[in-house]
Each structure stands twice: as C-alpha cells, then as structure tokens.
Coordinates of C-alpha atoms and ligand atoms in Angstrom, one line a residue:
M7 CA -61.5 16.8 14.4
I8 CA -59.3 14.6 16.5
P9 CA -55.5 15.6 15.9
F10 CA -53.5 13.8 13.3
I11 CA -50.5 14.1 15.5
D12 CA -51.2 15.4 19.1
L13 CA -48.1 17.4 20.0
Q14 CA -49.9 19.1 22.9
A15 CA -50.3 15.7 24.7
Q16 CA -46.6 15.3 24.7
R17 CA -46.2 19.1 25.8
R18 CA -48.5 18.5 28.8
R19 CA -46.8 15.4 29.8
M20 CA -43.3 16.9 29.9
G21 CA -44.6 19.8 32.1
T22 CA -42.2 21.9 34.0
G23 CA -39.1 20.3 33.0
L24 CA -39.5 21.4 29.4
T25 CA -40.4 25.0 30.5
K26 CA -37.3 25.2 32.8
A27 CA -35.1 23.9 30.1
I28 CA -36.4 26.6 27.6
S29 CA -36.0 29.3 30.4
D30 CA -32.3 28.2 31.1
A31 CA -31.5 28.4 27.4
V32 CA -32.9 32.1 27.5
E33 CA -31.3 32.9 30.5
G34 CA -28.0 31.5 29.6
G35 CA -27.7 34.2 26.8
Q36 CA -25.9 31.9 24.2
W37 CA -28.9 31.6 21.8
I38 CA -27.1 30.0 18.9
M39 CA -24.9 27.0 19.3
G40 CA -24.8 27.3 23.0
P41 CA -23.6 24.6 25.4
Q42 CA -26.7 22.6 25.1
V43 CA -26.0 22.0 21.4
A44 CA -22.9 20.0 22.3
R45 CA -24.6 18.2 25.1
L46 CA -27.2 17.3 22.7
E47 CA -24.8 16.1 20.0
A48 CA -22.9 13.8 22.5
Q49 CA -26.4 12.3 23.8
L50 CA -27.6 11.8 20.0
A51 CA -24.5 10.0 19.2
E52 CA -24.7 7.8 22.1
F53 CA -28.3 7.0 21.3
A54 CA -27.6 6.2 17.7
G55 CA -24.6 4.3 18.6
V56 CA -22.4 6.3 16.3
K57 CA -19.1 8.5 16.9
H58 CA -20.3 11.9 15.9
A59 CA -23.5 13.6 15.7
I60 CA -23.4 17.1 14.2
A61 CA -26.5 19.2 14.9
C62 CA -27.7 21.8 12.2
A63 CA -30.6 24.0 11.2
N64 CA -32.8 21.4 9.6
G65 CA -32.9 18.1 8.1
T66 CA -32.5 19.2 4.5
D67 CA -29.1 20.8 5.4
A68 CA -28.2 17.8 7.3
L69 CA -28.4 15.8 4.1
L70 CA -26.7 18.5 2.0
I71 CA -23.7 19.2 4.2
V72 CA -22.7 15.5 3.9
L73 CA -23.0 15.6 0.0
R74 CA -20.9 18.9 0.1
A75 CA -18.4 17.2 2.5
W76 CA -18.0 14.3 0.0
G77 CA -17.4 16.7 -2.9
I78 CA -20.4 15.3 -4.8
G79 CA -21.4 17.7 -7.7
P80 CA -21.9 18.1 -11.3
G81 CA -21.7 14.7 -13.2
D82 CA -22.3 12.5 -10.2
A83 CA -25.3 10.4 -9.7
V84 CA -26.8 9.9 -6.4
F85 CA -29.5 7.0 -6.2
V86 CA -32.6 8.1 -4.5
P87 CA -36.0 6.6 -4.1
A88 CA -38.8 8.0 -6.1
F89 CA -41.3 7.7 -3.2
T90 CA -40.1 10.0 -0.7
F91 CA -40.2 13.6 0.5
A92 CA -38.7 16.2 -1.8
A93 CA -35.8 17.0 0.3
S94 CA -34.0 13.6 -0.4
A95 CA -33.6 14.6 -4.1
E96 CA -33.6 18.2 -3.7
V97 CA -30.1 18.2 -1.9
V98 CA -28.6 16.0 -4.7
A99 CA -29.8 18.7 -7.3
L100 CA -28.6 21.5 -5.0
V101 CA -25.0 20.5 -5.0
G102 CA -25.3 20.2 -8.9
A103 CA -25.3 16.4 -9.0
S104 CA -28.1 14.3 -10.5
P105 CA -30.6 12.3 -8.4
V106 CA -31.3 9.0 -10.2
F107 CA -34.7 7.7 -9.1
V108 CA -35.0 4.1 -7.9
D109 CA -38.4 2.2 -7.3
V110 CA -39.6 1.2 -3.9
L111 CA -41.0 -2.0 -2.5
E112 CA -44.8 -2.3 -2.2
D113 CA -45.0 -3.9 1.2
T114 CA -42.4 -1.5 3.0
F115 CA -42.3 1.5 0.9
N116 CA -38.5 1.4 1.0
M117 CA -35.9 1.2 -1.6
D118 CA -36.2 -1.8 -3.9
P119 CA -32.8 -3.4 -4.2
Q120 CA -33.4 -4.8 -7.6
S121 CA -34.5 -1.3 -9.0
L122 CA -31.4 0.1 -7.5
E123 CA -29.2 -2.5 -9.3
A124 CA -31.0 -1.7 -12.6
A125 CA -30.5 1.9 -12.0
I126 CA -26.8 1.6 -11.3
A127 CA -26.5 -0.6 -14.4
M128 CA -28.3 1.9 -16.5
V129 CA -26.1 4.8 -15.3
K130 CA -22.9 2.7 -16.1
R131 CA -24.2 1.7 -19.6
E132 CA -25.2 5.1 -20.5
G133 CA -21.8 6.5 -19.3
K134 CA -22.9 10.2 -18.8
L135 CA -22.8 10.2 -14.9
R136 CA -20.5 8.8 -12.3
P137 CA -22.4 6.7 -9.8
R138 CA -21.1 8.2 -6.4
A139 CA -23.6 7.6 -3.7
V140 CA -27.0 5.8 -2.6
M141 CA -29.5 7.5 -0.5
P142 CA -32.0 5.0 1.1
V143 CA -34.9 6.7 3.0
D144 CA -36.3 5.0 6.2
L145 CA -39.7 5.9 5.1
F146 CA -42.6 6.3 7.7
G147 CA -40.1 5.1 10.4
Q148 CA -39.0 1.7 9.1
T149 CA -35.2 1.3 8.2
A150 CA -34.7 0.3 4.5
D151 CA -33.4 -3.2 4.3
Y152 CA -29.7 -2.5 4.7
R153 CA -29.0 -6.2 4.9
V154 CA -29.6 -6.4 1.2
L155 CA -28.6 -2.8 0.1
E156 CA -25.3 -2.7 2.0
P157 CA -23.6 -5.5 0.0
I158 CA -24.7 -3.7 -3.4
V159 CA -23.2 -0.3 -2.1
A160 CA -20.1 -2.0 -1.1
R161 CA -19.7 -4.1 -4.5
E162 CA -20.1 -0.9 -6.6
G163 CA -17.8 1.2 -4.3
L164 CA -20.4 3.8 -3.5
K165 CA -21.0 5.8 -0.4
M166 CA -24.4 5.4 1.5
L167 CA -26.1 8.3 3.0
C168 CA -29.1 7.1 5.0
D169 CA -32.1 9.6 5.0
A170 CA -33.3 8.9 8.5
A171 CA -35.6 12.0 8.8
Q172 CA -38.5 9.8 9.6
G173 CA -36.7 6.7 10.9
F174 CA -34.2 8.1 13.3
G175 CA -34.3 5.9 16.4
G176 CA -35.7 2.8 14.7
L177 CA -33.9 -0.4 14.8
L178 CA -32.8 -3.1 12.4
D179 CA -30.9 -6.1 14.0
G180 CA -30.2 -3.9 16.9
R181 CA -28.5 -1.1 14.9
R182 CA -30.2 2.3 15.2
S183 CA -31.4 4.2 12.2
G184 CA -29.0 7.3 12.3
G185 CA -26.1 5.0 13.1
I186 CA -26.2 3.1 9.9
G187 CA -24.6 4.1 6.6
D188 CA -21.3 6.0 5.8
A189 CA -23.4 8.9 7.1
A190 CA -27.0 9.5 8.0
A191 CA -29.2 12.5 8.7
T192 CA -32.3 13.2 10.5
S193 CA -34.8 16.1 11.0
F194 CA -36.3 17.6 14.2
F195 CA -39.2 19.2 12.4
P196 CA -41.9 19.4 15.2
A197 CA -44.1 16.4 13.5
K198 CA -41.1 14.0 13.5
P199 CA -40.9 11.3 15.9
L200 CA -38.1 13.2 17.7
G201 CA -39.0 16.9 17.0
C202 CA -38.2 20.3 18.5
F203 CA -40.2 23.5 18.6
G204 CA -39.0 24.9 15.3
D205 CA -36.6 23.6 12.7
G206 CA -33.6 21.5 13.4
G207 CA -31.4 18.6 12.0
A208 CA -28.5 16.4 12.6
S209 CA -25.8 14.4 10.7
F210 CA -24.2 11.3 11.9
T211 CA -21.0 9.5 11.0
N212 CA -18.3 7.2 12.5
D213 CA -15.7 8.9 10.1
D214 CA -13.7 11.6 12.2
G215 CA -12.5 13.4 8.9
L216 CA -16.1 13.5 7.5
A217 CA -17.3 14.8 11.1
D218 CA -14.7 17.7 11.1
L219 CA -15.7 18.6 7.5
L220 CA -19.4 18.7 8.4
R221 CA -18.6 21.0 11.6
S222 CA -16.9 23.3 9.3
I223 CA -19.4 23.4 6.5
R224 CA -22.4 24.0 8.6
I225 CA -20.9 27.3 9.9
H226 CA -19.6 29.0 6.7
G227 CA -16.7 26.8 6.1
Q228 CA -14.9 27.9 9.2
G229 CA -11.4 26.8 10.1
T230 CA -9.9 26.8 13.7
D231 CA -10.7 30.4 14.2
K232 CA -14.2 31.7 13.8
Y233 CA -13.3 34.2 11.1
E234 CA -11.0 31.9 9.2
N235 CA -12.9 30.5 6.2
V236 CA -11.2 27.4 4.8
R237 CA -13.9 26.3 2.3
I238 CA -17.3 27.3 1.1
G239 CA -20.0 26.4 3.8
V240 CA -23.5 27.2 4.8
N241 CA -25.2 28.9 7.5
S242 CA -26.8 26.0 9.4
R243 CA -26.4 26.5 13.1
L244 CA -28.9 25.0 15.6
D245 CA -30.6 27.4 18.2
T246 CA -29.8 26.5 21.7
I247 CA -33.5 26.7 22.7
Q248 CA -34.1 23.8 20.2
A249 CA -31.2 21.8 21.6
A250 CA -32.6 22.2 25.1
I251 CA -36.1 21.0 24.1
L252 CA -34.5 18.1 22.3
I253 CA -32.3 17.0 25.3
E254 CA -35.7 16.9 27.3
K255 CA -37.5 15.0 24.6
L256 CA -34.8 12.4 24.1
K257 CA -35.2 11.3 27.7
I258 CA -38.6 10.0 27.0
F259 CA -38.0 9.2 23.2
P260 CA -37.3 5.3 23.7
E261 CA -40.6 5.2 25.8
E262 CA -42.5 7.0 23.1
I263 CA -41.3 4.6 20.4
E264 CA -42.6 1.8 22.5
M265 CA -46.0 3.5 22.9
R266 CA -46.1 4.2 19.1
E267 CA -45.4 0.4 18.4
V268 CA -48.5 -0.3 20.7
V269 CA -50.6 1.9 18.7
A270 CA -49.5 0.5 15.4
Q271 CA -50.1 -3.0 16.5
R272 CA -53.6 -2.2 17.5
Y273 CA -54.2 -0.7 14.0
S274 CA -52.6 -3.7 12.2
K275 CA -54.4 -6.2 14.2
A276 CA -57.8 -4.6 13.6
L277 CA -57.4 -3.5 10.1
S278 CA -55.6 -6.6 8.8
R279 CA -58.9 -8.5 9.1
S280 CA -60.3 -6.5 6.1
N281 CA -59.0 -7.9 2.7
R282 CA -59.6 -4.4 1.3
I283 CA -56.9 -3.0 3.5
R284 CA -53.2 -3.5 3.1
V285 CA -51.5 -2.9 6.5
P286 CA -47.6 -1.9 6.7
H287 CA -45.4 -4.9 6.6
M288 CA -42.3 -5.0 9.1
I289 CA -39.2 -6.8 7.8
T290 CA -37.7 -9.2 10.3
G291 CA -35.4 -7.5 13.1
A292 CA -37.1 -4.1 12.4
Q293 CA -38.4 -1.8 15.0
S294 CA -40.2 1.2 13.3
T295 CA -40.5 4.6 15.0
W296 CA -44.0 4.8 13.1
A297 CA -43.6 8.3 11.9
Q298 CA -46.6 7.5 9.9
Y299 CA -49.1 4.7 10.0
T300 CA -49.7 4.0 6.2
I301 CA -52.2 1.6 4.7
Q302 CA -53.1 0.9 1.1
V303 CA -56.7 1.0 0.0
P304 CA -58.5 0.6 -3.3
D305 CA -60.7 3.7 -3.0
R306 CA -58.7 6.2 -1.0
D307 CA -60.8 9.3 -1.9
K308 CA -63.9 7.7 -0.3
L309 CA -62.1 6.7 2.7
Q310 CA -60.6 10.1 3.2
A311 CA -63.9 11.7 2.8
D312 CA -65.9 9.2 5.1
L313 CA -63.3 9.7 7.8
K314 CA -63.4 13.5 7.5
A315 CA -67.2 13.5 7.8
R316 CA -66.6 11.7 11.1
G317 CA -63.9 14.1 12.3
I318 CA -61.0 11.9 11.5
P319 CA -58.1 13.6 9.7
T320 CA -55.9 11.6 7.2
A321 CA -52.9 12.7 5.0
V322 CA -51.4 11.2 1.8
Y323 CA -47.6 10.9 1.8
Y324 CA -47.0 11.0 -1.3
P325 CA -49.6 11.9 -4.1
I326 CA -47.1 12.1 -6.8
P327 CA -43.7 10.1 -7.0
L328 CA -40.9 12.6 -6.9
S329 CA -39.6 11.5 -10.2
H330 CA -42.9 12.7 -11.7
Q331 CA -42.9 16.2 -10.0
K332 CA -42.5 19.1 -12.3
G333 CA -39.1 20.0 -10.7
Y334 CA -37.7 16.7 -11.0
R335 CA -39.1 14.9 -14.0
D336 CA -36.1 15.7 -16.4
F337 CA -33.8 13.7 -13.9
P338 CA -32.9 10.1 -14.9
G339 CA -34.2 6.8 -13.3
A340 CA -35.3 3.2 -13.4
P341 CA -39.1 2.6 -14.1
V342 CA -41.1 3.3 -10.9
P343 CA -44.3 1.3 -11.4
T344 CA -44.7 0.6 -7.7
S345 CA -44.1 4.3 -6.6
E346 CA -46.9 5.1 -9.2
K347 CA -49.2 2.7 -7.8
L348 CA -48.6 3.6 -4.1
S349 CA -48.9 7.3 -4.9
K350 CA -52.7 6.4 -5.8
T351 CA -53.4 3.9 -2.8
V352 CA -51.6 5.1 0.3
V353 CA -53.3 7.0 3.2
S354 CA -51.9 7.8 6.7
L355 CA -53.9 7.6 9.7
P356 CA -53.6 9.6 12.9
M357 CA -50.6 8.4 14.7
H358 CA -48.7 9.5 17.8
P359 CA -47.6 7.8 21.2
Y360 CA -50.7 9.5 23.1
L361 CA -53.4 8.1 20.9
D362 CA -55.7 6.6 23.5
E363 CA -57.5 3.1 22.8
A364 CA -61.0 4.7 22.7
T365 CA -60.1 7.3 20.1
Q366 CA -58.1 4.7 18.1
A367 CA -61.3 2.2 18.3
R368 CA -63.4 5.0 16.7
I369 CA -60.9 5.5 13.9
I370 CA -60.6 1.7 13.4
E371 CA -64.4 1.3 13.3
A372 CA -64.8 4.3 10.7
V373 CA -62.1 2.8 8.4
L374 CA -63.5 -0.6 8.4
E375 CA -67.1 0.7 7.8
S376 CA -65.8 2.9 4.9
V377 CA -63.9 0.2 3.2
Ligands
PLP429 C1 -37.7 11.9 4.3 C2 -37.3 13.3 4.5 N1 -36.0 13.7 4.2 C3 -35.8 15.0 4.5 C4 -36.7 15.9 5.2 C5 -36.3 17.1 5.7 O1 -36.2 17.6 6.7 P1 -36.4 19.2 7.3 O2 -37.9 19.4 6.8 O3 -36.0 19.2 8.6 O4 -35.6 19.9 6.3 C6 -37.8 15.3 5.7 C7 -38.8 16.0 6.4 O5 -39.3 17.1 6.4 C8 -38.3 13.9 5.2 O6 -39.4 13.4 5.7

C-alpha cells in the first residue's frame, strides 16, 4: 500500500533539526506551556497576518474557547455547514447553543451563501433562537468565499468564527486562512497540513480583549495569578514538545504548500480529461493548502475497491452529512441536498507534499482505468 499521507517523508527531510528541537524541549524541563509556546504563538500570528495567536491542546478546543469567550450559549444559533467534520458543530452544542446547519456548494464543498441566508431567515422567522455567529469551514484546504460571506455576516450583526483546521495557511486575495474572521481556529493534528506529533491547536484574532479572554479560558479561567480563577475555563494547554516541533515545521510550511499545489495541479490536469470525474474547483484569488484532494465520481465504491486492489488507499470525507448523524439530527437547519449528494460521491486521493511524480502517475492511471 502506498501511504495516503506520508508523514515519514517529511520526518526524513527534517532530519536532525527536528530531533534537536525535541531534545531541547525535553532538556528545558518546562514541558507544558514552556518558552517555545510563546515563540510559536508569535510566529503563527506573523504568518497568519493577525495580532494574536493563542495555542491550545487541540483544534476542537481552539473553536470552543472562542465560543465560550463570546458568551455563546443556550438560546443562541451558530450557523455551521452540514458537510464538515463533527468538531465544527460539536463545540456549538458543547456550549449549550444550537448548531443550525447550512448547505455547501457542489464545486468547492464550502458554505453556500444562499443557504446561509435561508437558514438565518428561518431562525428569525421561527423566533426560538437568537442568531449569534457563523462558522464557515475552509474545507479540504480552500477558504470559503469570504468575499460573499462577510457582507452577509456584517449585515446581520453576527460574529464570524472561521474553522481553519484544514485550511490554515491557505490564501484568499492575499489574506491567510487563520487571519480571516473575528476569530479563527486551527488544528495541529498530525495529518493536518501543519501538524505536530500529537494533539495541538490555536485560535487567532485581532481583538485584544478577546485574546486576553482566550488566554484565560484555556487555563482554567485564570486571572493575573496562576491560582486566581476569574471565570470558568478549561484545561487546554499546549505541550512544549509540540510547540518545538511546530516551530521547525513552520519553517518549511510555505514551501510545502507550494509542493502540495504542484501535486494538486498534476491530479487536476490529468483527471479532468475524464468526463466521469469532477475535480475540485478553485475560486479566483484562492490558494488551497490541499489538506485533501477530493474528487466526485458516479461509482465511488467501485473506484475505492479498484484502487485498493492496486495498493492505493482512498478515504471518504464525509460519508454522512453532519446534520444527518445520530448525534446531530435533532438540530435545525436549511435543506442540505448538496451535502447529501456529496456524501455519496466524494472520494479523497493520496495527497501530501512528497508524493513523487511516478507514484502519482500510478494513482492517476488507476483512477482513469477504473472510471
Ligand atoms: C474541519 C475541522 N474542524 C475541527 C477539527 C478539530 O481539530 P482537532 O482534531 O485538533 O480537535 C478538525 C480536525 O480534526 C477539522 O477537520
């Protein structure tokens, strides 16, 4: 089997620099929230073009603590795409608010502005929930179309929290995913475009007051002193080793995004020749981080089986729209026919910066033969 994501190739490339960073973190003895964490936060903020980066234990917490800081809770509605990873809606439910599901666009997999408008109108008409925030997700690495979403969010007086867990580092008109929205959050789960060797996450904002709240909430609602607790918080500190790893990986991240782009273009050029394959569509001004390379095909089961037989792994993100999952089906939402359709047709192919041309040619040939 060829790897779906080859993290070992990156590990080999990084060599002793990475090993030294890890051993320095161990020798330093401050294993949680050590000095590397503040250094990483400064570098992440600069990279994203935003004032504050607040590191925490995982991407789910990075979203959660923003909702907590905004005081979003029971009776509030947060608009979330139906076609996303569970964490996007989970955090809304965890703070006691209601996720309201919105459909996505068939060509980009990202939040459909018309469906968002319909969902907001529905919530206002029903009068049971207060619209508070919109959470677009930069799915598979491409930013949502913020040029269209931002005016809707502003007109409705809502907050925008961007789920950049997959898109962090991508660009839209020169703005980095992570630096867009009233706040954004990312994940450093190992398989993410910028991942560490365990769990990790970060929230981002230009708002000084919000940044202070996030720093407090991530460590048990602490005040100026460690044992002063001025609010209810969570335990979401980042390990120093993970920060040290991320500092090293951030150095090569811009180059890796370019390498991912080369791989994606090779796929799109070759696969778009078949009229039975729909390749991902890039909106103008966008550069994706290609967290996934996801195509749409009429007979997904056959393609997956054919590729598996030839040692090529595939994955389905996501086989069931979140709004239809058992844990989420009682929450309200707009109709989501596109999410339903995508959940039956999408399939993701091996994608990482170190996918060499010969291996990729093998994958492309197998896909074309199968369809
Ligand atoms: C879209 C999306 N949101 C949130 C998360 C949550 O991140 P984590 O797994 O680090 O909690 C993930 C990744 O797993 C994700 O893909």
